[in-house]
Amino acid sequence: MIPNDLSSRISKWFDGSGPGADIVISSRVRLARNLAGFEFLPCLTKQRKTDVLEKLKDAILSLDIGEDVFFVNMADASSLEQDLLVERHLISRQHARGKGPRGVIIAPSESFTAMINEEDHLRIQVFQAGLQLKECWEKINRIDDMIEQKVQYAFSGEYGYLTACPTNLGTGIRVSVMLHLPALKMTGQIEKFFNAARDTNLAIRGLFGEGTDAVGDFFQLSNQITLGVSELDIVSEFSGSIVPRIVEYEKLARAELLTKQKNAVDDKIQRALGVLKNARLISSKEALFLLSQIRMGVNLGRVKNISITTINELFMLTQPAHLQLNKGRPLDPDSRDAVRAEIIRSKLCRN
Amino acid sequence: MIPNDLSSRISKWFDGSGPGADIVISSRVRLARNLAGFEFLPCLTKQRKTDVLEKLKDAILSLDIGEDVFFVNMADASSLEQDLLVERHLISRQHARGKGPRGVIIAPSESFTAMINEEDHLRIQVFQAGLQLKECWEKINRIDDMIEQKVQYAFSGEYGYLTACPTNLGTGIRVSVMLHLPALKMTGQIEKFFNAARDTNLAIRGLFGEGTDAVGDFFQLSNQITLGVSELDIVSEFSGSIVPRIVEYEKLARAELLTKQKNAVDDKIQRALGVLKNARLISSKEALFLLSQIRMGVNLGRVKNISITTINELFMLTQPAHLQLNKGRPLDPDSRDAVRAEIIRSKLCRN
């Protein structure tokens, strides 16, 4: 069901390509939809959950979205496989550990997924590398229209798309970008960014790691308002105004670091390299933290001979489920730390 | 006055030679003496301090102790030169920053020094690499006898040698060893060692760094009782019983680390190497801490191609006054951290 090579390769949206990918790792748009004639999930019986799952699965699998998508039945997936999909940002943690009939449809390029019976009957998302929110929106809008030709969505003329949680009501859209902001962090300006985001009703989460902790200077920024604005307005404001402004701040902070704190920056980057190239045991959290500093070093031109793709690959492949699936067996945390250190050494010392 | 090369070479007692030097870095014996017919220092006028200084200086400079000793007038020494002597354990911090007429006589091998007008009129010390307390005692006893032929010591038939502070009364002897105990530290057994030392009236201090903080798992162990026991008994108990027992514990702890925590030990050592070989800025305290772990790595056979002499050299030459005198100018703390990192990289990356 899950392609064998999924755990050993990097996601397309995370390969460091795409416009402005040194700061904007990736863009994502997701839509929340529900079927007309079915209760929302909390009130749905197991049998009717199965009906929703089958109906949406058949509809989406029959579409031509340019790739041969595949379906994963979450109830059949092992917990390692579930975690793999979470680590790759293909499903939510809630969907992985949920109960009852549920599944996900995934495009092999990982630029499109559709979670069925997560919080809503259907959540589709489109991913692109770099700042490409408009492209994401156009693609997801096209797919959404195609689905709507096969099934009837719950829709109100007054409110728009109806969703299980009122925070998604209306457009059901969530627009988000994943940002790498090491210089704002290092120059102590990240709090300003947090405050500005909160003031404009944007949500900030971490990109990796448990919960919403931001590890390694990665942040996910998304809209919170879905009602009373058009999808295109939300997307345009993000890609035309909000994100470019943050990118500008991060660039200024990077320039400031290079002029005012060059020694300290070099020290941080070189220490990170020294530890990653030599450690025999390393936790996933520390690896993220240090890789983040090297990523900044590459982007600032202070580290040569290591590509952003190699670093992004390490971010992904050293996470717990990836590690274990690649090794072909479950590993206790200590063994994972040893295997992780080994993978990092072999990748970085080759360069 | 201070030989030019003193700041760029390692002290003989710290070169890693001598019996058992993987654990017992060095042995030291010092004697506290005062001149008859002169008040103790707190009550001595400036003129009479000068008289004491001249008298003792002339007496000791005229002795044949097998080397051409030299005299440093502390009042004339720059504060960098004073600090250099402290970092090399040739004088106390108190003597460096003291007031009034005072000085030190130093043998070029640094195995013998005589502080004049520190806490007592005279404090002589003999240093040897490794566990060589008896050799230290024999040598210092010989020198002490030679001095006593030139001057008259304050001595009481009832108490023995009279000293400014009652804690030195009697023999005036302080016997000490510098120990490197990384395994006892890493296995959490160092507290037991501290407690045992306290129970047997031994004092423990750090070897490097400000005050008495132990940095980098180095400890200085010394006797506190000077009255009612013979010098030879104190020396014999140290070298025949106390020190061998600690050495045994440290050896057991090292063996235990290699069998039970090999990965963790290798990780610690390799990380330390990674940081030292790559850092662009490093404080004196962190350098000591990391060099200590590499020293353990070499002694455990886990690090090849780096000699203990190289490591000990780095311990000494990266301390603040050494750094600045070698650079030929005062440096602010940030510049020191950069120069320190540079020296360490060049020494370790050559290996």
Tab-separated table of N, CA and C in Angstrom, chain A residues 17-159:
chain	number	residue	atom	x	y	z
A	17	SER	N	14.012	23.155	-3.825
A	17	SER	CA	13.813	23.870	-5.083
A	17	SER	C	12.651	24.848	-4.906
A	18	GLY	N	12.281	25.492	-5.980
A	18	GLY	CA	11.151	26.426	-5.888
A	18	GLY	C	11.617	27.818	-5.561
A	19	PRO	N	10.826	28.822	-5.919
A	19	PRO	CA	11.220	30.213	-5.725
A	19	PRO	C	11.381	30.590	-4.251
A	20	GLY	N	12.535	31.174	-3.918
A	20	GLY	CA	12.796	31.670	-2.557
A	20	GLY	C	12.901	30.582	-1.509
A	21	ALA	N	13.273	29.348	-1.949
A	21	ALA	CA	13.253	28.208	-1.017
A	21	ALA	C	14.325	28.280	0.063
A	22	ASP	N	15.235	29.269	-0.024
A	22	ASP	CA	16.198	29.387	1.081
A	22	ASP	C	15.507	29.859	2.359
A	23	ILE	N	14.372	30.555	2.195
A	23	ILE	CA	13.616	31.008	3.375
A	23	ILE	C	12.223	30.361	3.409
A	24	VAL	N	11.542	30.349	2.278
A	24	VAL	CA	10.220	29.714	2.223
A	24	VAL	C	10.386	28.282	1.720
A	25	ILE	N	10.421	27.362	2.661
A	25	ILE	CA	10.648	25.965	2.310
A	25	ILE	C	9.579	25.480	1.353
A	26	SER	N	8.322	25.738	1.722
A	26	SER	CA	7.237	25.185	0.921
A	26	SER	C	5.944	25.953	1.164
A	27	SER	N	5.017	25.765	0.218
A	27	SER	CA	3.695	26.385	0.310
A	27	SER	C	2.665	25.263	0.340
A	28	ARG	N	1.570	25.519	1.044
A	28	ARG	CA	0.549	24.502	1.168
A	28	ARG	C	-0.823	25.179	1.217
A	29	VAL	N	-1.788	24.602	0.509
A	29	VAL	CA	-3.174	25.036	0.660
A	29	VAL	C	-3.994	23.789	0.943
A	30	ARG	N	-4.877	23.874	1.909
A	30	ARG	CA	-5.770	22.731	2.134
A	30	ARG	C	-7.203	23.234	2.246
A	31	LEU	N	-8.133	22.356	1.818
A	31	LEU	CA	-9.558	22.680	1.886
A	31	LEU	C	-10.265	21.637	2.741
A	32	ALA	N	-11.190	22.105	3.578
A	32	ALA	CA	-12.003	21.190	4.390
A	32	ALA	C	-13.380	21.075	3.740
A	33	ARG	N	-13.831	19.838	3.501
A	33	ARG	CA	-15.130	19.624	2.861
A	33	ARG	C	-15.882	18.504	3.578
A	34	ASN	N	-17.198	18.557	3.473
A	34	ASN	CA	-18.022	17.487	4.031
A	34	ASN	C	-19.100	17.121	3.011
A	35	LEU	N	-19.558	15.879	3.099
A	35	LEU	CA	-20.575	15.421	2.151
A	35	LEU	C	-21.966	15.851	2.630
A	36	ALA	N	-22.773	16.273	1.674
A	36	ALA	CA	-24.176	16.549	1.998
A	36	ALA	C	-24.858	15.217	2.312
A	37	GLY	N	-25.813	15.238	3.222
A	37	GLY	CA	-26.568	14.029	3.520
A	37	GLY	C	-25.908	13.113	4.540
A	38	PHE	N	-24.758	13.524	5.069
A	38	PHE	CA	-24.099	12.737	6.131
A	38	PHE	C	-23.860	13.650	7.327
A	39	GLU	N	-24.023	13.088	8.532
A	39	GLU	CA	-23.721	13.866	9.731
A	39	GLU	C	-22.219	14.192	9.741
A	40	PHE	N	-21.843	15.220	10.543
A	40	PHE	CA	-20.413	15.454	10.776
A	40	PHE	C	-19.849	14.261	11.539
A	41	LEU	N	-18.521	14.101	11.503
A	41	LEU	CA	-17.897	12.883	12.029
A	41	LEU	C	-18.243	12.506	13.463
A	42	PRO	N	-18.283	13.467	14.404
A	42	PRO	CA	-18.570	13.070	15.790
A	42	PRO	C	-19.914	12.337	15.927
A	43	CYS	N	-20.847	12.569	15.011
A	43	CYS	CA	-22.173	11.958	15.116
A	43	CYS	C	-22.369	10.795	14.145
A	44	LEU	N	-21.349	10.450	13.425
A	44	LEU	CA	-21.477	9.449	12.370
A	44	LEU	C	-21.266	8.038	12.929
A	45	THR	N	-22.152	7.096	12.559
A	45	THR	CA	-21.960	5.707	12.991
A	45	THR	C	-20.811	5.101	12.195
A	46	LYS	N	-20.320	3.970	12.717
A	46	LYS	CA	-19.196	3.316	12.046
A	46	LYS	C	-19.562	2.949	10.605
A	47	GLN	N	-20.784	2.441	10.423
A	47	GLN	CA	-21.213	2.029	9.079
A	47	GLN	C	-21.233	3.222	8.121
A	48	ARG	N	-21.738	4.338	8.614
A	48	ARG	CA	-21.829	5.504	7.728
A	48	ARG	C	-20.446	6.132	7.494
A	49	LYS	N	-19.538	5.939	8.477
A	49	LYS	CA	-18.152	6.364	8.229
A	49	LYS	C	-17.567	5.565	7.062
A	50	THR	N	-17.859	4.264	7.069
A	50	THR	CA	-17.389	3.410	5.973
A	50	THR	C	-17.986	3.875	4.648
A	51	ASP	N	-19.276	4.228	4.683
A	51	ASP	CA	-19.920	4.724	3.460
A	51	ASP	C	-19.214	5.985	2.931
A	52	VAL	N	-18.925	6.922	3.855
A	52	VAL	CA	-18.236	8.168	3.454
A	52	VAL	C	-16.873	7.834	2.858
A	53	LEU	N	-16.153	6.952	3.568
A	53	LEU	CA	-14.811	6.573	3.113
A	53	LEU	C	-14.854	5.995	1.697
A	54	GLU	N	-15.797	5.057	1.468
A	54	GLU	CA	-15.876	4.390	0.157
A	54	GLU	C	-16.270	5.377	-0.943
A	55	LYS	N	-17.239	6.203	-0.598
A	55	LYS	CA	-17.755	7.164	-1.580
A	55	LYS	C	-16.651	8.141	-2.041
A	56	LEU	N	-15.939	8.696	-1.050
A	56	LEU	CA	-14.913	9.692	-1.393
A	56	LEU	C	-13.695	9.032	-2.047
A	57	LYS	N	-13.350	7.872	-1.534
A	57	LYS	CA	-12.212	7.130	-2.090
A	57	LYS	C	-12.462	6.838	-3.569
A	58	ASP	N	-13.649	6.276	-3.874
A	58	ASP	CA	-13.971	5.951	-5.268
A	58	ASP	C	-13.944	7.197	-6.144
A	59	ALA	N	-14.527	8.295	-5.611
A	59	ALA	CA	-14.597	9.523	-6.404
A	59	ALA	C	-13.199	10.037	-6.736
A	60	ILE	N	-12.342	10.082	-5.712
A	60	ILE	CA	-11.022	10.704	-5.930
A	60	ILE	C	-10.098	9.793	-6.731
A	61	LEU	N	-10.187	8.468	-6.467
A	61	LEU	CA	-9.319	7.545	-7.214
A	61	LEU	C	-9.658	7.545	-8.707
A	62	SER	N	-10.891	7.949	-9.021
A	62	SER	CA	-11.296	7.930	-10.441
A	62	SER	C	-10.878	9.201	-11.186
A	63	LEU	N	-10.334	10.183	-10.463
A	63	LEU	CA	-9.972	11.452	-11.115
A	63	LEU	C	-8.650	11.338	-11.861
A	64	ASP	N	-8.492	12.211	-12.836
A	64	ASP	CA	-7.193	12.296	-13.494
A	64	ASP	C	-6.489	13.551	-12.996
A	65	ILE	N	-5.579	13.365	-12.021
A	65	ILE	CA	-4.873	14.554	-11.513
A	65	ILE	C	-3.420	14.556	-12.007
A	66	GLY	N	-3.137	13.728	-12.993
A	66	GLY	CA	-1.810	13.765	-13.611
A	66	GLY	C	-0.825	12.782	-13.010
A	67	GLU	N	-1.234	12.064	-11.959
A	67	GLU	CA	-0.362	11.064	-11.330
A	67	GLU	C	-1.211	9.876	-10.907
A	68	ASP	N	-0.579	8.707	-10.780
A	68	ASP	CA	-1.299	7.543	-10.268
A	68	ASP	C	-1.317	7.583	-8.748
A	69	VAL	N	-2.381	8.129	-8.185
A	69	VAL	CA	-2.460	8.243	-6.726
A	69	VAL	C	-2.664	6.863	-6.099
A	70	PHE	N	-2.354	6.728	-4.824
A	70	PHE	CA	-2.588	5.462	-4.119
A	70	PHE	C	-3.324	5.735	-2.814
A	71	PHE	N	-4.013	4.698	-2.331
A	71	PHE	CA	-4.838	4.834	-1.129
A	71	PHE	C	-4.218	4.051	0.027
A	72	VAL	N	-4.180	4.672	1.201
A	72	VAL	CA	-3.721	3.976	2.403
A	72	VAL	C	-4.876	3.919	3.400
A	73	ASN	N	-5.281	2.692	3.753
A	73	ASN	CA	-6.308	2.507	4.769
A	73	ASN	C	-5.646	2.646	6.140
A	74	MET	N	-5.978	3.705	6.880
A	74	MET	CA	-5.275	3.977	8.136
A	74	MET	C	-5.451	2.853	9.152
A	75	ALA	N	-6.609	2.183	9.112
A	75	ALA	CA	-6.873	1.119	10.080
A	75	ALA	C	-5.936	-0.072	9.860
A	76	ASP	N	-5.426	-0.214	8.632
A	76	ASP	CA	-4.526	-1.330	8.326
A	76	ASP	C	-3.048	-0.970	8.487
A	77	ALA	N	-2.770	0.317	8.539
A	77	ALA	CA	-1.366	0.738	8.554
A	77	ALA	C	-0.738	0.480	9.918
A	78	SER	N	0.527	0.086	9.933
A	78	SER	CA	1.246	-0.093	11.201
A	78	SER	C	1.516	1.292	11.793
A	79	SER	N	1.837	1.325	13.082
A	79	SER	CA	2.051	2.648	13.672
A	79	SER	C	3.310	3.297	13.094
A	80	LEU	N	4.279	2.498	12.687
A	80	LEU	CA	5.463	3.080	12.042
A	80	LEU	C	5.097	3.723	10.710
A	81	GLU	N	4.212	3.036	9.957
A	81	GLU	CA	3.778	3.603	8.672
A	81	GLU	C	2.973	4.883	8.891
A	82	GLN	N	2.106	4.844	9.911
A	82	GLN	CA	1.337	6.055	10.234
A	82	GLN	C	2.280	7.217	10.562
A	83	ASP	N	3.289	6.903	11.397
A	83	ASP	CA	4.229	7.960	11.782
A	83	ASP	C	5.016	8.474	10.580
A	84	LEU	N	5.341	7.580	9.672
A	84	LEU	CA	6.062	7.978	8.462
A	84	LEU	C	5.283	9.058	7.713
A	85	LEU	N	3.980	8.824	7.576
A	85	LEU	CA	3.151	9.783	6.844
A	85	LEU	C	3.048	11.122	7.588
A	86	VAL	N	3.037	11.040	8.924
A	86	VAL	CA	3.018	12.285	9.714
A	86	VAL	C	4.334	13.033	9.520
A	87	GLU	N	5.452	12.302	9.639
A	87	GLU	CA	6.761	12.951	9.496
A	87	GLU	C	6.913	13.606	8.118
A	88	ARG	N	6.246	13.025	7.103
A	88	ARG	CA	6.330	13.591	5.749
A	88	ARG	C	5.262	14.658	5.515
A	89	HIS	N	4.512	14.995	6.554
A	89	HIS	CA	3.467	16.025	6.470
A	89	HIS	C	2.348	15.636	5.515
A	90	LEU	N	2.145	14.344	5.319
A	90	LEU	CA	1.094	13.896	4.399
A	90	LEU	C	-0.233	13.720	5.124
A	91	ILE	N	-0.180	13.415	6.409
A	91	ILE	CA	-1.400	13.339	7.220
A	91	ILE	C	-1.127	14.024	8.552
A	92	SER	N	-2.198	14.310	9.291
A	92	SER	CA	-2.026	14.903	10.612
A	92	SER	C	-1.785	13.794	11.634
A	93	ARG	N	-1.210	14.189	12.760
A	93	ARG	CA	-1.012	13.238	13.857
A	93	ARG	C	-2.367	12.681	14.323
A	94	GLN	N	-3.348	13.561	14.341
A	94	GLN	CA	-4.713	13.174	14.735
A	94	GLN	C	-5.286	12.073	13.821
A	95	HIS	N	-4.998	12.171	12.525
A	95	HIS	CA	-5.484	11.173	11.574
A	95	HIS	C	-4.752	9.849	11.763
A	96	ALA	N	-3.453	9.949	12.058
A	96	ALA	CA	-2.652	8.737	12.227
A	96	ALA	C	-3.180	7.912	13.391
A	97	ARG	N	-3.447	8.602	14.513
A	97	ARG	CA	-3.818	7.890	15.736
A	97	ARG	C	-5.335	7.874	15.960
A	98	GLY	N	-6.108	8.262	14.945
A	98	GLY	CA	-7.561	8.273	15.073
A	98	GLY	C	-8.161	6.872	15.186
A	99	LYS	N	-9.500	6.834	15.258
A	99	LYS	CA	-10.182	5.539	15.362
A	99	LYS	C	-11.162	5.425	14.200
A	100	GLY	N	-11.546	4.197	13.893
A	100	GLY	CA	-12.613	3.991	12.917
A	100	GLY	C	-12.149	4.038	11.467
A	101	PRO	N	-13.102	3.835	10.539
A	101	PRO	CA	-12.783	3.790	9.112
A	101	PRO	C	-12.260	5.147	8.637
A	102	ARG	N	-11.037	5.139	8.143
A	102	ARG	CA	-10.436	6.390	7.661
A	102	ARG	C	-9.247	6.051	6.783
A	103	GLY	N	-8.890	6.982	5.930
A	103	GLY	CA	-7.773	6.695	5.039
A	103	GLY	C	-7.218	7.948	4.417
A	104	VAL	N	-6.234	7.754	3.546
A	104	VAL	CA	-5.638	8.894	2.872
A	104	VAL	C	-5.267	8.495	1.445
A	105	ILE	N	-5.470	9.423	0.534
A	105	ILE	CA	-5.054	9.216	-0.848
A	105	ILE	C	-3.857	10.119	-1.088
A	106	ILE	N	-2.809	9.528	-1.661
A	106	ILE	CA	-1.550	10.259	-1.787
A	106	ILE	C	-1.055	10.201	-3.228
A	107	ALA	N	-0.634	11.339	-3.763
A	107	ALA	CA	0.022	11.344	-5.073
A	107	ALA	C	1.491	11.018	-4.847
A	108	PRO	N	2.098	10.161	-5.668
A	108	PRO	CA	3.498	9.764	-5.459
A	108	PRO	C	4.455	10.960	-5.338
A	109	SER	N	4.167	12.043	-6.005
A	109	SER	CA	5.031	13.229	-5.877
A	109	SER	C	4.838	13.911	-4.529
A	110	GLU	N	3.781	13.464	-3.800
A	110	GLU	CA	3.414	14.022	-2.490
A	110	GLU	C	2.946	15.470	-2.573
A	111	SER	N	2.670	15.953	-3.787
A	111	SER	CA	2.174	17.324	-3.897
A	111	SER	C	0.666	17.382	-3.641
A	112	PHE	N	0.008	16.229	-3.592
A	112	PHE	CA	-1.424	16.199	-3.310
A	112	PHE	C	-1.762	15.043	-2.366
A	113	THR	N	-2.568	15.348	-1.324
A	113	THR	CA	-3.116	14.270	-0.492
A	113	THR	C	-4.566	14.606	-0.159
A	114	ALA	N	-5.324	13.557	0.143
A	114	ALA	CA	-6.711	13.738	0.566
A	114	ALA	C	-6.957	12.835	1.765
A	115	MET	N	-7.142	13.454	2.953
A	115	MET	CA	-7.469	12.675	4.152
A	115	MET	C	-8.975	12.496	4.214
A	116	ILE	N	-9.421	11.265	4.385
A	116	ILE	CA	-10.858	11.007	4.493
A	116	ILE	C	-11.189	10.611	5.935
A	117	ASN	N	-12.223	11.243	6.471
A	117	ASN	CA	-12.637	11.018	7.863
A	117	ASN	C	-11.575	11.398	8.892
A	118	GLU	N	-10.988	12.549	8.679
A	118	GLU	CA	-10.116	13.101	9.743
A	118	GLU	C	-11.038	13.920	10.651
A	119	GLU	N	-10.959	15.245	10.644
A	119	GLU	CA	-11.912	16.025	11.432
A	119	GLU	C	-13.166	16.289	10.588
A	120	ASP	N	-12.942	16.497	9.299
A	120	ASP	CA	-14.045	16.607	8.337
A	120	ASP	C	-14.050	15.343	7.469
A	121	HIS	N	-15.133	15.175	6.722
A	121	HIS	CA	-15.185	14.007	5.824
A	121	HIS	C	-13.996	13.998	4.869
A	122	LEU	N	-13.654	15.211	4.396
A	122	LEU	CA	-12.576	15.282	3.406
A	122	LEU	C	-11.691	16.497	3.667
A	123	ARG	N	-10.389	16.253	3.644
A	123	ARG	CA	-9.433	17.365	3.678
A	123	ARG	C	-8.410	17.118	2.592
A	124	ILE	N	-8.407	17.992	1.591
A	124	ILE	CA	-7.418	17.835	0.530
A	124	ILE	C	-6.344	18.895	0.692
A	125	GLN	N	-5.109	18.529	0.347
A	125	GLN	CA	-4.042	19.527	0.428
A	125	GLN	C	-3.118	19.430	-0.774
A	126	VAL	N	-2.577	20.565	-1.157
A	126	VAL	CA	-1.603	20.626	-2.249
A	126	VAL	C	-0.354	21.331	-1.723
A	127	PHE	N	0.781	20.706	-1.988
A	127	PHE	CA	2.100	21.179	-1.532
A	127	PHE	C	2.954	21.591	-2.714
A	128	GLN	N	3.714	22.634	-2.590
A	128	GLN	CA	4.719	22.963	-3.603
A	128	GLN	C	5.974	23.455	-2.892
A	129	ALA	N	7.131	23.241	-3.502
A	129	ALA	CA	8.387	23.753	-2.942
A	129	ALA	C	8.461	25.258	-3.137
A	130	GLY	N	9.045	25.966	-2.181
A	130	GLY	CA	9.221	27.420	-2.301
A	130	GLY	C	7.914	28.171	-2.147
A	131	LEU	N	7.949	29.440	-2.502
A	131	LEU	CA	6.741	30.267	-2.401
A	131	LEU	C	5.915	30.138	-3.676
A	132	GLN	N	4.913	29.270	-3.644
A	132	GLN	CA	4.078	29.018	-4.823
A	132	GLN	C	2.627	28.861	-4.385
A	133	LEU	N	2.151	29.794	-3.577
A	133	LEU	CA	0.792	29.658	-3.047
A	133	LEU	C	-0.266	29.747	-4.148
A	134	LYS	N	-0.042	30.617	-5.120
A	134	LYS	CA	-1.039	30.756	-6.189
A	134	LYS	C	-1.141	29.466	-6.995
A	135	GLU	N	0.021	28.862	-7.282
A	135	GLU	CA	0.033	27.600	-8.005
A	135	GLU	C	-0.696	26.531	-7.185
A	136	CYS	N	-0.451	26.528	-5.869
A	136	CYS	CA	-1.148	25.573	-4.995
A	136	CYS	C	-2.662	25.799	-5.094
A	137	TRP	N	-3.042	27.060	-5.001
A	137	TRP	CA	-4.464	27.386	-5.019
A	137	TRP	C	-5.115	26.960	-6.343
A	138	GLU	N	-4.452	27.274	-7.440
A	138	GLU	CA	-5.027	26.906	-8.739
A	138	GLU	C	-5.197	25.396	-8.855
A	139	LYS	N	-4.197	24.672	-8.414
A	139	LYS	CA	-4.260	23.215	-8.525
A	139	LYS	C	-5.348	22.642	-7.620
A	140	ILE	N	-5.402	23.104	-6.366
A	140	ILE	CA	-6.368	22.521	-5.438
A	140	ILE	C	-7.792	22.907	-5.849
A	141	ASN	N	-7.938	24.113	-6.396
A	141	ASN	CA	-9.251	24.573	-6.842
A	141	ASN	C	-9.753	23.691	-7.992
A	142	ARG	N	-8.831	23.339	-8.866
A	142	ARG	CA	-9.174	22.483	-10.008
A	142	ARG	C	-9.599	21.094	-9.506
A	143	ILE	N	-8.797	20.550	-8.567
A	143	ILE	CA	-9.112	19.217	-8.041
A	143	ILE	C	-10.439	19.245	-7.281
A	144	ASP	N	-10.635	20.292	-6.488
A	144	ASP	CA	-11.866	20.441	-5.712
A	144	ASP	C	-13.085	20.454	-6.653
A	145	ASP	N	-12.968	21.179	-7.762
A	145	ASP	CA	-14.064	21.221	-8.740
A	145	ASP	C	-14.331	19.832	-9.324
A	146	MET	N	-13.245	19.116	-9.591
A	146	MET	CA	-13.409	17.782	-10.168
A	146	MET	C	-14.133	16.861	-9.180
A	147	ILE	N	-13.766	16.968	-7.909
A	147	ILE	CA	-14.424	16.127	-6.895
A	147	ILE	C	-15.905	16.489	-6.800
A	148	GLU	N	-16.179	17.794	-6.850
A	148	GLU	CA	-17.547	18.272	-6.693
A	148	GLU	C	-18.458	17.813	-7.837
A	149	GLN	N	-17.835	17.409	-8.937
A	149	GLN	CA	-18.654	16.857	-10.023
A	149	GLN	C	-19.086	15.427	-9.722
A	150	LYS	N	-18.389	14.799	-8.744
A	150	LYS	CA	-18.683	13.400	-8.420
A	150	LYS	C	-19.533	13.255	-7.158
A	151	VAL	N	-19.375	14.182	-6.215
A	151	VAL	CA	-20.120	14.076	-4.954
A	151	VAL	C	-20.762	15.424	-4.648
A	152	GLN	N	-21.733	15.379	-3.710
A	152	GLN	CA	-22.345	16.659	-3.343
A	152	GLN	C	-21.813	17.130	-1.990
A	153	TYR	N	-21.177	18.310	-1.946
A	153	TYR	CA	-20.627	18.854	-0.718
A	153	TYR	C	-21.729	19.501	0.125
A	154	ALA	N	-21.535	19.499	1.452
A	154	ALA	CA	-22.426	20.253	2.347
A	154	ALA	C	-22.098	21.726	2.195
A	155	PHE	N	-23.083	22.500	1.721
A	155	PHE	CA	-22.837	23.899	1.375
A	155	PHE	C	-24.049	24.731	1.746
A	156	SER	N	-23.823	25.916	2.300
A	156	SER	CA	-24.937	26.802	2.632
A	156	SER	C	-24.744	28.098	1.862
A	157	GLY	N	-25.854	28.576	1.252
A	157	GLY	CA	-25.769	29.824	0.491
A	157	GLY	C	-25.329	30.980	1.364
A	158	GLU	N	-25.680	30.884	2.670
A	158	GLU	CA	-25.345	31.976	3.565
A	158	GLU	C	-23.897	31.915	4.064
A	159	TYR	N	-23.462	30.681	4.494
A	159	TYR	CA	-22.152	30.549	5.128
A	159	TYR	C	-21.052	30.053	4.193
